[in-house]
Every structure is written in structure tokens, then in C-alpha cells.
Amino acid sequence: MKRILVTGGAGFIGSHLCERLLKEGNEVICLDNYFTGSKDNILHLMDNPYFELVRHDITHPYFAEVDEIYNMACPASPVHYQYNPIKTIKTSVMGAINMLGLAKRVKAKILQASTSEVYGDPNVHPQPESYWGNVNPIGLRSCYDEGKRCAETLFMDYHNSNKVNIRIIRIFNTYGPHMNPDDGRVVSNFIVQALQGKEITIYGDGLQTRSFQYVDDLVEGTVRMMNAPDDFIGPVNIGNPHEFTMLELAETIIDLTGSSSKLVHMPLPKDDPKQRQPDISLAKARLGGWEPKVQLREGLTKTIGYFEGILQKTVVNTH
Ligand code: NAD
Ligand code: UDP
């Protein structure tokens, strides 16, 4: 049995990861400051004696004897990470320093949840790990993009200078149950709007693309990366290469929900990447043939079911 720390464990992805690690027979410490996460996401784990919940902010040091650390803490939705940009970059940079310091001290293996945003608005398509990106250092998205880029640098430097055993994954747009219904990301926005019969908010012309990965596929890739041989530290892309325009996504969600919602166009946020698609050949080659298994319609159907349950209990504002 390993003792594993999951920062951001009460968030969307973190909560699925905690569940998976507990199922595998590990002891899990879930650390979160509840900025975007919620106890509701982990309520079903509370009865497990091997699950421990800690209210803590990773911009402050934390100490626990653990074998592995999954560093997931950071708001991921543009609306939330732009709410307090200084706090966002502190979470990525100071959080990485604190967690790497802990990993060094207790000799834990540590995995960083990095992002496709390190590629910015990419002019190489699809994006391989060798691409250095096209990122605005002083724009609206910089607090997130540059914070994550700096965290990657810190991980590599702790590895090279202090022999910390690291892993870096670059996560592409992921969706599924436990997404915060009002966090402003496109999948949750469109589903909530469709279920409520409200207008579906397409930013810009809707021809920008994203490649959407169901959360179970991400969790599988993440755990495989943590367990990969020590000579493979990444960064590695974890995403679904099937690429869709936002118009296609809206039409699919309208079809699956049977909604009568109409599309409405709103201004495109500044620096919004035009296209995004992961090159996953490295993950396939080094993570035992890992590749996403869940198709968009199947994943959306599960996610819609989750939001139907949530909406019976909550009032949600998507814009
Ligand atoms: P989320 O907002 O649902 O979860 C983030 C969690 O971190 C929340 O529970 C939040 O309360 C917690 N948190 C934030 N700041 C904290 C701090 N200073 N101290 C302690 N806890 C803090 O987002 P998510 O989608 O689950 O993303 C998880 C990780 O994956 C993030 O690091 C994100 O950058 C990365 N990621 C996600 C996606 C995606 O599409 N979901 C894509 C790329 C990268
Ligand atoms: N988007 C949209 N309507 C919404 C929310 C988002 O058209 O209600 C667009 C957004 O402009 C972007 C894409 O959907 O082009 C993905 O946005 P999201 O915030 O989910 O993730 P990110 O931009 O970080 O990939």
C-alpha cells in the first residue's frame, strides 16, 4: 500500500484520481483549499478509512510522509484562473516549489499536471511535446500559461539539480462528471445551457477547435505515467486527438439533450487559441499503448446525466 498525496483532490480531475487510487488499495491524502473544488466531489469517498481530507493552500508549505504526489491544484477554467491572476500564478509557481521541496525531503515521486496551454495559440499542428509554443507572456491567459510553464521548469530543475523523481503530463481539454457547473468551460456551459433551454453561447465564429478527452481516459494515462519507468519523466501529452469546432460541439450537445436551445454568438475572449490537437505518439509508445477509449458522444452522454442530477438541486449561472 502506498501513501499518496493528491493536491487539488476535491476538484474535477483530482476527485476522479482519488477514487481510482483508493480503488487500487492505496492510502490517499486529498489536499484542497476549495477555491474551485467541492466536498460534494469527494463525499462518496469520506467513509473510506484510507481517505484523508486536508484543507490547505499549496502556496504555503505542507509536510506529510508520502510515497507519491500528484500535483493537480490550480484553477483550470479561464473564468476562474483570471478571477485572481496573481493567486493563480502563485499556485502554480509557489505550489510547485512547496510540493517539490516536500518530494525532495521525503523522497517521494511527484507528478505535475501541466497543460496544453504551454503551447499557447500554436502555429504547429497537431502539437508534439518538442514544440516550444506560442504564448503571450503579458495577456489574459498568461497567469495560467506562464505559471504552468514555470512549474515545468521547476520540475526539470529539481530533477536535474536535486535528483527528484518527477513526471510531467500535459493535459488537453478534459470533461466529465464533477466539472463545476458554473466554472465557465465550454463543455459544462453548453450542457447546462442546453438542459435549461437557454441560449448556447458561442464565443467568436465557433470555428476554433479543441480536442476533448473524457476524464476516465485522462486518469488512466496519468496513473500509467506515474508508474512509468524512471527514465521516462515527460513531458508527455495526454489528450484525445479527435478535434471538433465549438459549433460541432454545440450541435452534438443539442442533439444528445434534445434541447430547443438556439445558438448565440458572443465576443471571442482575447488570446483564445484557434486550434488545438495533441500528438499522442509519445504516450502511446511509452505508456503501454495508452490511447483514449471514450468517444465524444459516449462521454457527453455520461456528463449530461451528471449535470441533470446537479441541476435538480442547484441554480447555475453560465455567463
Ligand atoms: P478544478 O478547478 O476542478 O480543480 C482544481 C482544484 O485545485 C480545485 O479543487 C481547487 O479548489 C484546488 N486548488 C486551486 N488552487 C489551490 C491552492 N492554491 N491550494 C490548494 N488547492 C487549490 O480543475 P481541474 O479541471 O480538475 O484541473 C486539475 C488540474 O489539471 C489543474 O492543475 C489544471 O491546470 C490541470 N489541467 C486541466 C485541464 C482540463 O481540461 N480539465 C486541462 C489541462 C490541465
Ligand atoms: N467557449 C465558447 N462558449 C462558452 C465557453 C467557451 O464558445 O460558453 C469557447 C472558448 O472561447 C474556447 C473554447 O470554447 O475557444 C474552449 O474554452 P474553454 O474555456 O473550455 O477551454 P480553453 O480555452 O482553456 O481550452
Coordinates of C-alpha atoms and ligand atoms in Angstrom, one line a residue:
M1 CA 0.0 0.0 0.0
K2 CA 1.4 3.4 -1.0
R3 CA 0.5 6.7 0.8
I4 CA -0.4 9.2 -2.0
L5 CA -0.9 13.0 -1.7
V6 CA -3.3 14.5 -4.3
T7 CA -3.3 18.3 -4.3
G8 CA -6.5 19.7 -5.8
G9 CA -8.1 16.4 -4.9
A10 CA -11.6 17.9 -4.4
G11 CA -11.6 19.4 -7.9
F12 CA -12.9 17.8 -11.1
I13 CA -10.0 15.7 -12.1
G14 CA -8.5 15.3 -8.6
S15 CA -11.6 13.7 -7.3
H16 CA -11.6 11.0 -10.0
L17 CA -7.9 10.4 -9.4
C18 CA -8.5 10.0 -5.6
E19 CA -11.3 7.5 -6.3
R20 CA -9.1 5.5 -8.7
L21 CA -6.1 5.4 -6.3
L22 CA -8.3 4.3 -3.4
K23 CA -9.7 1.5 -5.6
E24 CA -6.2 0.3 -6.2
G25 CA -5.7 -0.2 -2.5
N26 CA -3.7 3.0 -1.7
E27 CA -4.0 5.4 1.2
V28 CA -4.9 8.8 -0.2
I29 CA -4.5 12.3 1.3
C30 CA -6.6 14.8 -0.5
L31 CA -5.4 18.4 -0.1
D32 CA -7.5 21.3 -1.3
N33 CA -8.4 24.9 -0.5
Y34 CA -11.8 24.6 -2.1
F35 CA -11.3 27.5 -4.4
T36 CA -12.9 25.7 -7.4
G37 CA -13.3 22.2 -5.8
S38 CA -16.0 21.0 -3.6
K39 CA -16.6 18.5 -0.8
D40 CA -19.5 17.2 -2.9
N41 CA -17.0 15.7 -5.4
I42 CA -15.5 13.5 -2.7
L43 CA -18.4 12.9 -0.4
H44 CA -18.6 9.3 -1.6
L45 CA -15.0 8.7 -0.5
M46 CA -15.4 10.0 3.0
D47 CA -16.4 6.7 4.6
N48 CA -13.2 5.0 3.4
P49 CA -10.8 4.8 6.3
Y50 CA -7.8 5.1 3.9
F51 CA -9.0 8.5 2.7
E52 CA -8.0 11.7 4.4
L53 CA -9.1 15.2 3.7
V54 CA -6.9 18.2 4.4
R55 CA -7.9 21.9 4.0
H56 CA -4.7 23.6 2.9
D57 CA -3.4 26.1 0.3
I58 CA -0.3 24.8 -1.6
T59 CA 1.1 28.3 -1.8
H60 CA 2.1 27.5 1.9
P61 CA 4.4 24.6 2.7
Y62 CA 2.9 21.3 3.8
F63 CA 4.5 18.3 5.3
A64 CA 3.5 14.7 5.3
E65 CA 5.4 11.4 4.8
V66 CA 4.1 10.2 1.4
D67 CA 5.4 8.0 -1.4
E68 CA 3.9 9.8 -4.3
I69 CA 2.4 13.3 -5.0
Y70 CA 0.0 14.2 -7.8
N71 CA 0.2 18.0 -8.1
M72 CA -3.3 18.8 -9.5
A73 CA -4.1 22.0 -7.5
C74 CA -4.8 25.0 -9.8
P75 CA -8.0 26.5 -11.2
A76 CA -8.3 25.3 -14.8
S77 CA -11.2 27.3 -16.2
P78 CA -10.3 30.7 -17.8
V79 CA -13.1 32.4 -15.8
H80 CA -11.7 31.1 -12.5
Y81 CA -8.0 31.4 -13.2
Q82 CA -8.5 35.0 -14.4
Y83 CA -10.5 35.9 -11.3
N84 CA -7.3 36.4 -9.3
P85 CA -4.4 36.1 -11.7
I86 CA -1.8 36.7 -9.1
K87 CA -3.1 34.0 -6.9
T88 CA -3.2 31.7 -10.0
I89 CA 0.4 32.1 -10.8
K90 CA 1.4 31.8 -7.1
T91 CA -0.5 28.5 -7.0
S92 CA 1.5 27.2 -10.0
V93 CA 4.9 28.5 -9.0
M94 CA 4.9 28.6 -5.2
G95 CA 2.8 25.5 -5.1
A96 CA 5.4 23.7 -7.3
I97 CA 8.2 24.9 -5.1
N98 CA 6.4 23.7 -2.0
M99 CA 5.5 20.3 -3.4
L100 CA 8.9 19.7 -5.0
G101 CA 10.5 20.7 -1.6
L102 CA 8.3 18.1 0.1
A103 CA 9.1 15.5 -2.6
K104 CA 12.8 16.1 -2.1
R105 CA 12.6 15.9 1.6
V106 CA 10.6 12.7 1.9
K107 CA 12.0 11.2 -1.4
A108 CA 8.5 10.9 -3.0
K109 CA 7.9 10.6 -6.7
I110 CA 6.0 13.7 -7.9
L111 CA 3.8 14.2 -11.0
Q112 CA 2.9 17.7 -12.3
A113 CA -0.5 18.3 -14.0
S114 CA 0.8 20.6 -16.8
T115 CA -1.4 21.7 -19.7
S116 CA -1.7 22.1 -23.5
E117 CA -1.7 25.8 -22.7
V118 CA 2.1 25.6 -22.6
Y119 CA 1.7 25.6 -26.4
G120 CA -0.3 28.8 -26.3
D121 CA -2.0 29.7 -29.6
P122 CA 0.0 27.1 -31.5
N123 CA 1.4 27.5 -35.0
V124 CA 2.4 23.8 -35.2
H125 CA -0.5 21.4 -35.6
P126 CA -1.0 18.9 -34.0
Q127 CA 1.2 19.7 -31.1
P128 CA 4.1 17.3 -30.3
E129 CA 6.0 17.7 -26.9
S130 CA 9.0 19.0 -28.8
Y131 CA 7.1 22.2 -29.8
W132 CA 8.0 25.2 -27.6
G133 CA 4.8 27.0 -28.0
N134 CA 3.5 30.5 -28.9
V135 CA 2.5 32.1 -25.6
N136 CA 1.7 35.7 -24.9
P137 CA 3.6 36.5 -21.6
I138 CA 1.5 39.5 -20.7
G139 CA -2.0 38.6 -21.8
L140 CA -5.2 37.5 -20.0
R141 CA -4.2 33.8 -20.1
S142 CA -0.5 34.4 -19.0
C143 CA -1.1 33.9 -15.3
Y144 CA -2.1 30.3 -16.1
D145 CA 0.0 29.6 -19.2
E146 CA 3.3 31.1 -17.9
G147 CA 2.6 29.7 -14.3
K148 CA 2.4 26.2 -15.8
R149 CA 5.5 26.8 -18.0
C150 CA 7.4 28.0 -15.0
A151 CA 6.2 24.9 -13.0
E152 CA 7.6 22.6 -15.7
T153 CA 10.9 24.5 -15.5
L154 CA 11.0 24.0 -11.7
F155 CA 10.2 20.3 -12.0
M156 CA 13.1 19.8 -14.5
D157 CA 15.5 21.8 -12.4
Y158 CA 14.6 19.9 -9.2
H159 CA 15.1 16.7 -11.2
N160 CA 18.4 17.8 -12.7
S161 CA 19.9 19.5 -9.6
N162 CA 18.4 17.5 -6.8
K163 CA 17.5 14.2 -8.4
V164 CA 13.8 14.5 -7.5
N165 CA 11.9 11.7 -9.3
I166 CA 9.5 13.7 -11.4
R167 CA 6.8 13.2 -14.1
I168 CA 5.2 15.9 -16.2
I169 CA 1.9 15.4 -18.2
R170 CA 0.4 18.0 -20.5
I171 CA -3.3 17.6 -20.2
F172 CA -5.5 18.6 -23.1
N173 CA -9.2 19.7 -22.7
T174 CA -10.8 17.2 -20.4
Y175 CA -14.5 16.9 -19.4
G176 CA -16.8 14.6 -17.4
P177 CA -18.8 14.4 -14.2
H178 CA -17.7 16.6 -11.3
M179 CA -17.0 19.5 -13.5
N180 CA -18.2 22.6 -11.7
P181 CA -21.4 23.6 -13.5
D182 CA -20.7 27.3 -13.3
D183 CA -16.9 27.2 -14.0
G184 CA -17.3 28.7 -17.5
R185 CA -15.6 26.0 -19.5
V186 CA -17.2 25.2 -22.8
V187 CA -18.5 21.6 -22.2
S188 CA -20.2 22.5 -18.9
N189 CA -21.5 25.8 -20.2
F190 CA -23.1 24.2 -23.3
I191 CA -24.6 21.2 -21.4
V192 CA -26.1 23.4 -18.7
Q193 CA -27.4 25.9 -21.2
A194 CA -28.9 23.1 -23.3
L195 CA -30.5 21.4 -20.3
Q196 CA -32.0 24.7 -19.1
G197 CA -33.3 25.7 -22.6
K198 CA -31.1 28.8 -22.6
E199 CA -29.1 30.3 -25.5
I200 CA -25.9 28.4 -26.2
T201 CA -23.0 31.0 -26.0
I202 CA -20.6 30.5 -28.9
Y203 CA -17.6 32.8 -28.5
G204 CA -16.5 34.2 -31.8
D205 CA -17.5 32.4 -35.0
G206 CA -17.3 29.0 -33.3
L207 CA -14.8 27.6 -35.8
Q208 CA -12.0 27.5 -33.3
T209 CA -11.2 23.8 -32.4
R210 CA -10.4 21.8 -29.3
S211 CA -9.9 18.1 -28.8
F212 CA -12.0 16.7 -25.9
Q213 CA -10.9 13.9 -23.6
Y214 CA -13.2 12.0 -21.2
V215 CA -11.9 12.1 -17.7
D216 CA -11.5 8.3 -17.3
D217 CA -9.0 8.2 -20.2
L218 CA -7.0 11.0 -18.6
V219 CA -6.9 9.3 -15.2
E220 CA -5.7 6.1 -16.9
G221 CA -2.9 7.9 -18.7
T222 CA -2.0 9.9 -15.5
V223 CA -1.6 6.8 -13.4
R224 CA 0.4 5.0 -16.1
M225 CA 2.7 8.0 -16.3
M226 CA 3.3 7.9 -12.5
N227 CA 4.1 4.2 -12.8
A228 CA 6.3 4.6 -15.9
P229 CA 10.0 3.6 -15.7
D230 CA 12.2 6.2 -14.1
D231 CA 13.9 7.1 -17.4
F232 CA 10.6 8.4 -18.8
I233 CA 9.8 11.7 -17.0
G234 CA 8.0 13.5 -19.8
P235 CA 6.6 16.0 -20.6
V236 CA 4.0 13.8 -22.3
N237 CA 0.8 14.9 -23.9
I238 CA -2.4 13.2 -22.5
G239 CA -5.4 14.0 -24.7
N240 CA -7.8 12.8 -27.2
P241 CA -6.7 13.7 -30.8
H242 CA -10.3 13.9 -32.2
E243 CA -10.7 17.6 -32.9
F244 CA -14.0 19.5 -33.1
T245 CA -15.1 23.0 -33.7
M246 CA -17.2 24.7 -31.0
L247 CA -20.1 24.8 -33.4
E248 CA -19.9 21.0 -33.8
L249 CA -19.7 20.6 -30.1
A250 CA -22.8 22.7 -29.6
E251 CA -24.7 20.8 -32.3
T252 CA -23.8 17.4 -30.7
I253 CA -24.9 18.6 -27.3
I254 CA -28.2 19.9 -28.6
D255 CA -28.8 16.6 -30.4
L256 CA -27.9 14.5 -27.3
T257 CA -30.1 16.6 -24.9
G258 CA -32.9 17.1 -27.4
S259 CA -32.8 20.7 -26.4
S260 CA -34.6 23.5 -28.3
S261 CA -31.8 26.0 -27.3
K262 CA -30.6 28.4 -30.0
L263 CA -27.0 29.4 -30.7
V264 CA -26.0 33.0 -29.9
H265 CA -22.6 34.5 -30.8
M266 CA -20.6 36.4 -28.2
P267 CA -17.2 38.2 -28.4
L268 CA -14.2 35.9 -28.6
P269 CA -12.0 36.3 -25.5
K270 CA -8.5 37.8 -26.2
D271 CA -5.7 35.3 -27.0
D272 CA -8.2 32.4 -27.4
P273 CA -6.2 29.6 -29.2
K274 CA -7.6 29.0 -32.6
Q275 CA -6.9 25.3 -32.8
R276 CA -5.6 22.5 -30.5
Q277 CA -4.9 18.8 -31.1
P278 CA -2.5 16.6 -29.2
D279 CA 0.1 14.5 -30.9
I280 CA -0.1 11.4 -28.7
S281 CA 2.5 9.2 -30.3
L282 CA 4.9 9.5 -27.3
A283 CA 2.2 8.5 -24.8
K284 CA 1.3 5.5 -27.0
A285 CA 4.9 4.4 -27.3
R286 CA 5.9 4.9 -23.7
L287 CA 2.7 4.3 -21.7
G288 CA 2.0 0.7 -22.7
G289 CA -0.1 1.6 -25.8
W290 CA -2.3 4.1 -23.9
E291 CA -4.8 5.9 -26.0
P292 CA -8.3 7.4 -25.3
K293 CA -11.1 4.9 -25.5
V294 CA -14.2 7.0 -24.9
Q295 CA -15.7 8.7 -27.9
L296 CA -17.2 12.2 -27.6
R297 CA -20.9 11.2 -27.8
E298 CA -20.4 8.5 -25.2
G299 CA -18.6 10.8 -22.8
L300 CA -21.0 13.6 -23.3
T301 CA -24.0 11.3 -22.6
K302 CA -22.4 10.4 -19.2
T303 CA -21.6 14.0 -18.4
I304 CA -25.1 15.2 -19.4
G305 CA -26.6 12.6 -17.0
Y306 CA -24.4 14.0 -14.2
F307 CA -25.5 17.6 -14.9
E308 CA -29.1 16.6 -15.0
G309 CA -28.7 15.4 -11.4
I310 CA -26.9 18.5 -10.3
L311 CA -29.4 20.9 -11.9
Q312 CA -32.3 19.4 -10.0
K313 CA -30.5 20.7 -6.8
T314 CA -28.8 24.0 -7.9
V315 CA -29.3 27.3 -9.6
V316 CA -26.4 27.8 -12.1
N317 CA -25.3 30.9 -14.0
T318 CA -23.1 30.2 -17.0
H319 CA -22.4 33.7 -18.1
Ligands
NAD1 P1 -10.6 22.2 -10.9 O1 -10.6 23.7 -10.8 O2 -11.8 21.5 -10.9 O3 -9.6 21.6 -9.8 C1 -8.6 22.3 -9.2 C2 -8.6 22.0 -7.7 O4 -7.4 22.7 -7.1 C3 -9.8 22.6 -7.0 O5 -10.3 21.6 -6.1 C4 -9.3 23.8 -6.3 O6 -10.1 24.1 -5.1 C5 -7.9 23.4 -6.0 N1 -7.0 24.5 -5.8 C6 -6.8 25.6 -6.5 N2 -5.9 26.4 -6.0 C7 -5.4 25.8 -4.9 C8 -4.4 26.1 -3.9 N3 -3.7 27.2 -4.0 N4 -4.2 25.2 -2.9 C9 -4.9 24.1 -2.8 N5 -5.8 23.7 -3.7 C10 -6.1 24.6 -4.7 O7 -9.7 21.9 -12.3 P2 -9.4 20.5 -13.0 O8 -10.0 20.6 -14.3 O9 -9.7 19.4 -12.1 O10 -7.8 20.6 -13.2 C11 -6.9 19.9 -12.3 C12 -5.5 20.2 -12.8 O11 -5.4 19.7 -14.2 C13 -5.1 21.6 -12.8 O12 -3.8 21.7 -12.4 C14 -5.3 22.0 -14.3 O13 -4.4 23.1 -14.6 C15 -4.9 20.8 -15.0 N6 -5.5 20.7 -16.3 C16 -6.8 20.5 -16.5 C17 -7.4 20.5 -17.8 C18 -8.8 20.3 -18.0 O14 -9.3 20.3 -19.2 N7 -9.7 20.0 -17.1 C19 -6.5 20.7 -18.9 C20 -5.2 21.0 -18.7 C21 -4.7 20.9 -17.4
UDP2 N1 -16.2 28.8 -25.5 C1 -17.4 29.1 -26.1 N2 -18.5 29.3 -25.3 C2 -18.5 29.2 -24.0 C3 -17.3 28.8 -23.3 C4 -16.2 28.7 -24.1 O1 -17.5 29.2 -27.3 O2 -19.6 29.3 -23.3 C5 -15.0 28.6 -26.3 C6 -13.8 29.3 -25.9 O3 -13.8 30.6 -26.5 C7 -12.7 28.4 -26.4 C8 -13.3 27.0 -26.3 O4 -14.7 27.2 -26.2 O5 -12.5 28.7 -27.8 C9 -12.8 26.2 -25.1 O6 -12.9 27.0 -24.0 P1 -12.6 26.5 -22.5 O7 -12.8 27.7 -21.6 O8 -13.4 25.3 -22.2 O9 -11.1 26.0 -22.5 P2 -9.7 26.6 -23.1 O10 -10.0 27.8 -23.9 O11 -8.9 26.8 -22.0 O12 -9.3 25.5 -24.0

